[in-house]
Amino acid sequence: DARVWLQYTITRYGDGERLMVVRDVTRVHNLEQMRKDFVANVSHELRTPLTVVVGYLETLADNADEINPRWKRALMQMQQQARRMQSLLNDLLLLARLETSDTAAETKPIAVERMLLTIRQDAQALSGEHNHRITLEALSDRRLLGVEGELRSAFSNLVFNAVKYTPDGGDIHVRWWVDDNGAHMSVRDNGVGIAPQHISRLTERFYRVDSSRNSNTGGTGLGLAIVKHVLIRHDGELKINSVVGQGSSFTCHFPLKRLV
Ligand code: ADP
């Protein structure tokens, strides 16, 4: 790639004079590209051996009755951690693809209500005995122009997070509506909430509010980074509101031009 990347800033002074600084950021840009390629390649290469490990662990688990209880516990742990690695690699690959590939080819009108119905069902299954009350209010049947798989990942991440970070029996409300400002999808919960100093950093890769608290929720720390990138690709924006101990709301805003 022989392109040159320039970045410029213009400063205006009171008497009408201006100062323009042009910086050659080609090196920074190329390094960033190398980082993305590297992460994508490593994730891809690690996936195959891990699939083999998970496969053999499953075979062993099928015959677990024949081994002693201590080994059985170890086996369960290995299985759990290997699956965790798998979802981490999948998320890393998805992020890499979101950062580099073009969307135009895969864009089509999406029936958001139908998508949210299935996500609600999956979230209810994830909640299981934790008995969250998950409600869906779809107020528009307009379709959203987008990439189905990407929007599904983004919306499920938000709804699943609400389940993960809301104590048993909590309320989760999913809403989809259209007004003069655009289309909106929000997820509101009455869970643990997030302190203000964390909010602006939540969409960074691997950023987690409290890693000890989160270690047993099975998350990868990449969910909200994925949401952010999906929204950027759909001309959208994520707004987060939260109060510690009261709950959080995550809202995706899309411009009207994305509706059909
Ligand atoms: P994770 O895999 O840890 O869930 P995410 O990127 O999805 O990663 O979220 C980043 C962090 O944001 C989480 O670790 C959690 O601390 C916080 N968070 C996300 N959603 C919620 C929510 N609904 N309520 C409270 N905290 C949340």
Tab-separated table of C-alpha atoms and ligand atoms in Angstrom:
chain	number	residue	atom	x	y	z
A	1	ASP	CA	0.000	0.000	0.000
A	2	ALA	CA	1.767	3.132	-1.227
A	3	ARG	CA	-0.847	5.582	0.051
A	4	VAL	CA	0.151	8.455	2.288
A	5	TRP	CA	-2.117	9.370	5.215
A	6	LEU	CA	-2.230	12.988	6.340
A	7	GLN	CA	-3.908	14.484	9.363
A	8	TYR	CA	-4.452	18.223	9.676
A	9	THR	CA	-5.617	20.646	12.333
A	10	ILE	CA	-6.525	24.291	11.807
A	11	THR	CA	-6.296	26.825	14.640
A	12	ARG	CA	-8.005	30.219	14.219
A	13	TYR	CA	-6.648	33.314	15.928
A	14	GLY	CA	-8.679	36.379	16.902
A	15	ASP	CA	-7.251	38.634	14.170
A	16	GLY	CA	-8.325	36.304	11.362
A	17	GLU	CA	-5.033	34.495	11.046
A	18	ARG	CA	-5.015	30.756	10.839
A	19	LEU	CA	-2.439	28.119	11.538
A	20	MET	CA	-2.640	24.812	9.753
A	21	VAL	CA	-0.530	21.882	10.918
A	22	VAL	CA	-0.262	18.904	8.599
A	23	ARG	CA	1.085	15.666	9.995
A	24	ASP	CA	2.140	12.584	8.085
A	25	VAL	CA	0.438	9.702	9.956
A	26	THR	CA	1.178	7.011	7.366
A	27	ARG	CA	3.360	5.052	9.773
A	28	VAL	CA	0.757	5.111	12.546
A	29	HIS	CA	-1.928	4.089	10.090
A	30	ASN	CA	0.138	1.196	8.722
A	31	LEU	CA	1.037	-0.026	12.207
A	32	GLU	CA	-2.650	0.005	13.137
A	33	GLN	CA	-3.408	-2.035	10.021
A	34	MET	CA	-0.664	-4.516	10.980
A	35	ARG	CA	-2.171	-4.845	14.444
A	36	LYS	CA	-5.605	-5.628	12.985
A	37	ASP	CA	-4.197	-8.187	10.532
A	38	PHE	CA	-2.111	-9.784	13.266
A	39	VAL	CA	-5.062	-10.199	15.627
A	40	ALA	CA	-7.216	-11.601	12.831
A	41	ASN	CA	-4.521	-14.081	11.741
A	42	VAL	CA	-3.694	-15.270	15.255
A	43	SER	CA	-7.375	-15.744	16.104
A	44	HIS	CA	-7.915	-17.660	12.925
A	45	GLU	CA	-4.882	-19.916	13.442
A	46	LEU	CA	-5.852	-20.684	17.051
A	47	ARG	CA	-9.355	-21.692	16.126
A	48	THR	CA	-8.538	-25.004	14.445
A	49	PRO	CA	-6.391	-26.544	17.218
A	50	LEU	CA	-8.930	-25.398	19.789
A	51	THR	CA	-11.725	-27.118	17.878
A	52	VAL	CA	-9.750	-30.360	18.125
A	53	VAL	CA	-9.212	-29.911	21.882
A	54	VAL	CA	-12.911	-29.189	22.458
A	55	GLY	CA	-13.852	-32.218	20.363
A	56	TYR	CA	-11.690	-34.609	22.416
A	57	LEU	CA	-12.858	-33.068	25.697
A	58	GLU	CA	-16.417	-33.798	24.619
A	59	THR	CA	-15.566	-37.424	23.856
A	60	LEU	CA	-13.975	-37.726	27.304
A	61	ALA	CA	-16.970	-36.042	28.962
A	62	ASP	CA	-19.304	-38.541	27.290
A	63	ASN	CA	-17.460	-41.288	29.146
A	64	ALA	CA	-16.967	-39.314	32.346
A	65	ASP	CA	-18.864	-41.847	34.474
A	66	GLU	CA	-15.938	-44.214	34.145
A	67	ILE	CA	-13.382	-41.836	35.690
A	68	ASN	CA	-12.943	-40.767	39.291
A	69	PRO	CA	-14.819	-37.662	40.527
A	70	ARG	CA	-11.697	-35.487	40.827
A	71	TRP	CA	-10.791	-36.041	37.210
A	72	LYS	CA	-14.374	-35.439	36.239
A	73	ARG	CA	-14.311	-32.012	37.900
A	74	ALA	CA	-11.045	-31.183	36.137
A	75	LEU	CA	-12.564	-32.248	32.849
A	76	MET	CA	-15.591	-30.000	33.348
A	77	GLN	CA	-13.295	-27.064	34.136
A	78	MET	CA	-11.227	-27.679	31.009
A	79	GLN	CA	-14.361	-27.861	28.897
A	80	GLN	CA	-15.707	-24.635	30.316
A	81	GLN	CA	-12.453	-22.759	29.786
A	82	ALA	CA	-11.954	-24.143	26.276
A	83	ARG	CA	-15.459	-22.978	25.323
A	84	ARG	CA	-14.635	-19.603	26.767
A	85	MET	CA	-11.551	-19.421	24.566
A	86	GLN	CA	-13.709	-20.312	21.585
A	87	SER	CA	-16.113	-17.463	22.180
A	88	LEU	CA	-13.199	-15.099	22.750
A	89	LEU	CA	-11.660	-16.061	19.398
A	90	ASN	CA	-15.019	-15.747	17.657
A	91	ASP	CA	-15.487	-12.261	19.089
A	92	LEU	CA	-11.944	-11.226	18.102
A	93	LEU	CA	-12.520	-12.433	14.545
A	94	LEU	CA	-15.873	-10.691	14.347
A	95	LEU	CA	-14.291	-7.429	15.551
A	96	ALA	CA	-11.467	-7.737	13.022
A	97	ARG	CA	-14.010	-8.264	10.246
A	98	LEU	CA	-16.093	-5.305	11.432
A	99	GLU	CA	-13.048	-3.052	11.324
A	100	THR	CA	-11.923	-3.972	7.845
A	101	SER	CA	-14.639	-5.362	5.571
A	102	ASP	CA	-17.201	-3.530	3.473
A	103	THR	CA	-20.924	-3.820	4.296
A	104	ALA	CA	-22.552	-2.705	1.051
A	105	ALA	CA	-22.987	-6.196	-0.429
A	106	GLU	CA	-24.793	-7.723	2.543
A	107	THR	CA	-27.150	-4.869	3.404
A	108	LYS	CA	-30.890	-5.603	3.254
A	109	PRO	CA	-34.105	-4.482	4.980
A	110	ILE	CA	-34.337	-6.114	8.413
A	111	ALA	CA	-37.576	-6.806	10.298
A	112	VAL	CA	-36.330	-5.631	13.683
A	113	GLU	CA	-39.365	-6.763	15.664
A	114	ARG	CA	-38.973	-10.359	14.485
A	115	MET	CA	-35.253	-10.265	15.290
A	116	LEU	CA	-35.902	-8.912	18.788
A	117	LEU	CA	-38.539	-11.604	19.453
A	118	THR	CA	-35.987	-14.373	18.922
A	119	ILE	CA	-33.334	-12.510	20.919
A	120	ARG	CA	-35.833	-12.133	23.775
A	121	GLN	CA	-36.433	-15.878	23.674
A	122	ASP	CA	-32.709	-16.672	23.761
A	123	ALA	CA	-32.211	-14.219	26.622
A	124	GLN	CA	-35.042	-15.827	28.589
A	125	ALA	CA	-33.298	-19.180	28.091
A	126	LEU	CA	-29.990	-17.674	29.236
A	127	SER	CA	-31.722	-16.290	32.332
A	128	GLY	CA	-33.136	-19.765	33.133
A	129	GLU	CA	-33.680	-20.151	36.855
A	130	HIS	CA	-32.600	-16.566	37.435
A	131	ASN	CA	-36.142	-15.631	36.431
A	132	HIS	CA	-35.623	-12.244	34.813
A	133	ARG	CA	-38.775	-10.656	33.418
A	134	ILE	CA	-37.861	-9.708	29.868
A	135	THR	CA	-40.442	-7.617	28.037
A	136	LEU	CA	-40.458	-6.424	24.443
A	137	GLU	CA	-42.252	-3.364	23.134
A	138	ALA	CA	-41.960	-3.026	19.361
A	139	LEU	CA	-43.717	0.151	18.274
A	140	SER	CA	-42.743	0.226	14.616
A	141	ASP	CA	-42.852	-2.210	11.737
A	142	ARG	CA	-40.520	-0.104	9.587
A	143	ARG	CA	-37.522	-2.057	8.365
A	144	LEU	CA	-33.934	-1.150	9.089
A	145	LEU	CA	-31.394	-1.297	6.274
A	146	GLY	CA	-28.464	-3.259	7.597
A	147	VAL	CA	-26.428	-6.429	7.827
A	148	GLU	CA	-28.571	-9.011	9.605
A	149	GLY	CA	-25.828	-10.972	11.396
A	150	GLU	CA	-24.151	-7.819	12.642
A	151	LEU	CA	-27.322	-6.231	14.008
A	152	ARG	CA	-28.263	-9.516	15.642
A	153	SER	CA	-24.860	-9.666	17.405
A	154	ALA	CA	-25.139	-6.079	18.571
A	155	PHE	CA	-28.706	-6.355	19.888
A	156	SER	CA	-28.112	-9.736	21.533
A	157	ASN	CA	-24.986	-8.465	23.247
A	158	LEU	CA	-26.998	-5.659	24.844
A	159	VAL	CA	-29.892	-7.900	25.927
A	160	PHE	CA	-27.587	-10.680	27.202
A	161	ASN	CA	-25.543	-8.115	29.156
A	162	ALA	CA	-28.734	-6.910	30.819
A	163	VAL	CA	-29.363	-10.503	31.937
A	164	LYS	CA	-25.759	-10.964	33.111
A	165	TYR	CA	-25.624	-7.756	35.118
A	166	THR	CA	-29.099	-7.826	36.676
A	167	PRO	CA	-29.749	-9.849	39.852
A	168	ASP	CA	-32.281	-12.690	39.857
A	169	GLY	CA	-35.866	-11.731	39.171
A	170	GLY	CA	-34.894	-8.331	37.729
A	171	ASP	CA	-36.762	-6.497	34.980
A	172	ILE	CA	-35.389	-6.024	31.476
A	173	HIS	CA	-37.265	-3.963	28.938
A	174	VAL	CA	-36.436	-3.962	25.218
A	175	ARG	CA	-37.950	-1.252	23.058
A	176	TRP	CA	-37.916	-0.491	19.324
A	177	TRP	CA	-39.456	2.726	18.042
A	178	VAL	CA	-39.236	5.368	15.321
A	179	ASP	CA	-39.691	9.127	15.687
A	180	ASP	CA	-38.652	12.303	13.842
A	181	ASN	CA	-35.035	11.851	14.931
A	182	GLY	CA	-34.630	8.321	13.642
A	183	ALA	CA	-35.018	4.720	14.749
A	184	HIS	CA	-34.114	3.587	18.234
A	185	MET	CA	-33.580	0.298	20.014
A	186	SER	CA	-33.109	0.392	23.763
A	187	VAL	CA	-32.449	-2.131	26.505
A	188	ARG	CA	-33.206	-1.040	30.059
A	189	ASP	CA	-32.499	-3.058	33.186
A	190	ASN	CA	-32.777	-2.542	36.929
A	191	GLY	CA	-29.466	-4.268	37.604
A	192	VAL	CA	-26.138	-3.377	39.224
A	193	GLY	CA	-25.561	-0.194	37.226
A	194	ILE	CA	-22.248	1.416	36.228
A	195	ALA	CA	-20.356	4.266	37.915
A	196	PRO	CA	-20.001	7.440	35.776
A	197	GLN	CA	-16.203	7.219	35.445
A	198	HIS	CA	-16.471	3.891	33.601
A	199	ILE	CA	-19.188	4.776	31.126
A	200	SER	CA	-17.066	6.449	28.450
A	201	ARG	CA	-14.615	3.518	28.427
A	202	LEU	CA	-17.082	0.619	28.226
A	203	THR	CA	-16.804	0.202	24.456
A	204	GLU	CA	-13.006	-0.251	24.579
A	205	ARG	CA	-11.781	-3.764	23.878
A	206	PHE	CA	-11.463	-5.850	27.066
A	207	TYR	CA	-12.616	-3.020	29.301
A	208	ARG	CA	-14.569	-4.406	32.232
A	209	VAL	CA	-15.813	-2.519	35.247
A	210	ASP	CA	-14.824	-5.103	37.810
A	211	SER	CA	-12.880	-8.061	36.501
A	212	SER	CA	-13.344	-10.128	39.669
A	213	ARG	CA	-17.097	-9.679	39.580
A	214	ASN	CA	-17.154	-10.443	35.884
A	215	SER	CA	-14.970	-13.521	35.835
A	216	ASN	CA	-17.960	-15.804	36.397
A	217	THR	CA	-20.342	-14.140	33.967
A	218	GLY	CA	-18.522	-15.802	31.073
A	219	GLY	CA	-18.122	-12.587	29.076
A	220	THR	CA	-15.132	-11.734	26.927
A	221	GLY	CA	-15.020	-7.974	27.465
A	222	LEU	CA	-15.483	-7.508	23.728
A	223	GLY	CA	-19.287	-7.309	23.588
A	224	LEU	CA	-19.689	-3.548	23.728
A	225	ALA	CA	-16.717	-2.987	21.385
A	226	ILE	CA	-18.606	-5.144	18.874
A	227	VAL	CA	-21.804	-3.146	19.460
A	228	LYS	CA	-19.941	0.114	18.861
A	229	HIS	CA	-18.386	-1.061	15.590
A	230	VAL	CA	-21.650	-2.501	14.291
A	231	LEU	CA	-23.354	0.821	14.980
A	232	ILE	CA	-20.600	2.823	13.259
A	233	ARG	CA	-21.127	0.651	10.177
A	234	HIS	CA	-24.855	1.441	10.280
A	235	ASP	CA	-24.420	5.223	10.736
A	236	GLY	CA	-25.678	4.685	14.260
A	237	GLU	CA	-24.646	5.675	17.745
A	238	LEU	CA	-24.736	4.090	21.219
A	239	LYS	CA	-25.902	6.086	24.254
A	240	ILE	CA	-25.411	4.731	27.752
A	241	ASN	CA	-27.196	5.903	30.900
A	242	SER	CA	-26.678	4.286	34.244
A	243	VAL	CA	-26.983	4.728	37.984
A	244	VAL	CA	-25.127	2.406	40.349
A	245	GLY	CA	-27.553	0.161	42.210
A	246	GLN	CA	-30.522	1.253	40.095
A	247	GLY	CA	-29.834	0.022	36.588
A	248	SER	CA	-28.695	0.925	33.108
A	249	SER	CA	-30.050	1.715	29.691
A	250	PHE	CA	-28.236	1.194	26.399
A	251	THR	CA	-29.816	2.856	23.363
A	252	CYS	CA	-28.870	2.406	19.707
A	253	HIS	CA	-29.846	5.367	17.523
A	254	PHE	CA	-30.080	5.086	13.723
A	255	PRO	CA	-30.709	7.932	11.271
A	256	LEU	CA	-34.001	8.027	9.293
A	257	LYS	CA	-32.162	7.340	6.039
A	258	ARG	CA	-31.566	3.788	7.332
A	259	LEU	CA	-35.306	3.017	7.339
A	260	VAL	CA	-37.435	1.620	4.551
B	1	ADP	P1	-18.421	-8.471	29.047
B	1	ADP	O1	-18.066	-9.636	28.216
B	1	ADP	O2	-17.546	-8.295	30.236
B	1	ADP	O3	-19.885	-8.424	29.380
B	1	ADP	P2	-18.913	-6.086	27.465
B	1	ADP	O4	-18.027	-5.375	26.510
B	1	ADP	O5	-20.202	-6.626	26.927
B	1	ADP	O6	-18.046	-7.239	28.112
B	1	ADP	O7	-19.239	-5.125	28.660
B	1	ADP	C1	-18.175	-4.404	29.283
B	1	ADP	C2	-18.469	-4.158	30.741
B	1	ADP	O8	-19.573	-3.244	30.846
B	1	ADP	C3	-18.923	-5.396	31.493
B	1	ADP	O9	-17.825	-6.129	31.950
B	1	ADP	C4	-19.741	-4.798	32.623
B	1	ADP	O10	-18.879	-4.403	33.677
B	1	ADP	C5	-20.337	-3.538	32.010
B	1	ADP	N1	-21.739	-3.725	31.595
B	1	ADP	C6	-22.191	-4.031	30.350
B	1	ADP	N2	-23.537	-4.098	30.307
B	1	ADP	C7	-23.962	-3.830	31.567
B	1	ADP	C8	-25.259	-3.721	32.199
B	1	ADP	N3	-26.408	-3.913	31.523
B	1	ADP	N4	-25.288	-3.392	33.517
B	1	ADP	C9	-24.146	-3.189	34.209
B	1	ADP	N5	-22.910	-3.268	33.690
B	1	ADP	C10	-22.803	-3.583	32.377
